Amino acid sequence: MKDNHLQYIPLIKRKLVIVLSKENPLSKKEKVELKDLLDYPFYTYQKNMTLYRTIKDLFIS
């Protein structure tokens, strides 16, 4: 956020997680990248939440 009149101070930091069944091929990987998730459906936050837009933007880029 760039604005001379505002200051951005994060209150909390959270890691994003995925939940998979043991049968899912991604569950065997030590590290899952965003590109690995492209072929799978996923559930996320409500569309009116900032984190939803952030996740959506990550997949678009």
XYZ file of C-alpha atoms in Angstrom:
61
model
C 0.000 0.000 0.000
C 1.508 3.289 -1.075
C -0.078 6.392 0.320
C 1.665 9.265 2.037
C -1.247 9.679 4.447
C -1.598 6.061 5.517
C 0.624 3.589 7.265
C 0.256 -0.164 6.743
C 0.853 -2.283 9.851
C 0.166 -6.037 9.589
C -1.609 -7.319 12.667
C -1.100 -11.020 12.072
C 0.635 -13.281 9.594
C -0.785 -16.631 8.574
C 0.476 -19.363 6.319
C -1.892 -20.624 3.688
C -2.585 -24.334 3.882
C -4.233 -26.942 1.711
C -6.223 -29.919 2.929
C -5.879 -33.111 0.904
C -6.939 -36.706 1.165
C -4.162 -39.248 1.570
C -4.999 -40.553 -1.897
C -4.355 -37.233 -3.590
C -1.031 -37.292 -5.511
C -0.105 -33.907 -4.030
C -0.120 -35.378 -0.530
C 3.078 -37.247 -1.411
C 4.961 -34.045 -2.174
C 7.016 -32.346 0.486
C 6.275 -28.937 -0.987
C 3.242 -27.942 -3.075
C 3.454 -24.900 -5.328
C 0.563 -22.834 -6.665
C 1.048 -24.228 -10.157
C 0.484 -27.729 -8.733
C -3.022 -26.728 -7.681
C -4.204 -25.434 -11.047
C -5.787 -28.722 -12.119
C -7.723 -29.223 -8.897
C -10.962 -27.644 -7.684
C -10.633 -25.793 -4.423
C -12.711 -24.076 -1.785
C -11.604 -20.782 -0.382
C -12.827 -17.750 1.467
C -15.943 -15.809 0.532
C -15.593 -13.533 -2.486
C -16.049 -10.384 -0.424
C -13.014 -11.155 1.745
C -9.627 -9.644 0.987
C -7.868 -13.001 1.274
C -10.081 -14.405 -1.482
C -8.941 -11.644 -3.842
C -5.319 -12.177 -2.828
C -5.497 -15.900 -3.579
C -7.270 -15.244 -6.864
C -4.572 -12.758 -7.870
C -1.864 -15.305 -7.071
C -3.414 -17.808 -9.450
C -3.835 -15.217 -12.196
C -0.186 -14.122 -12.062
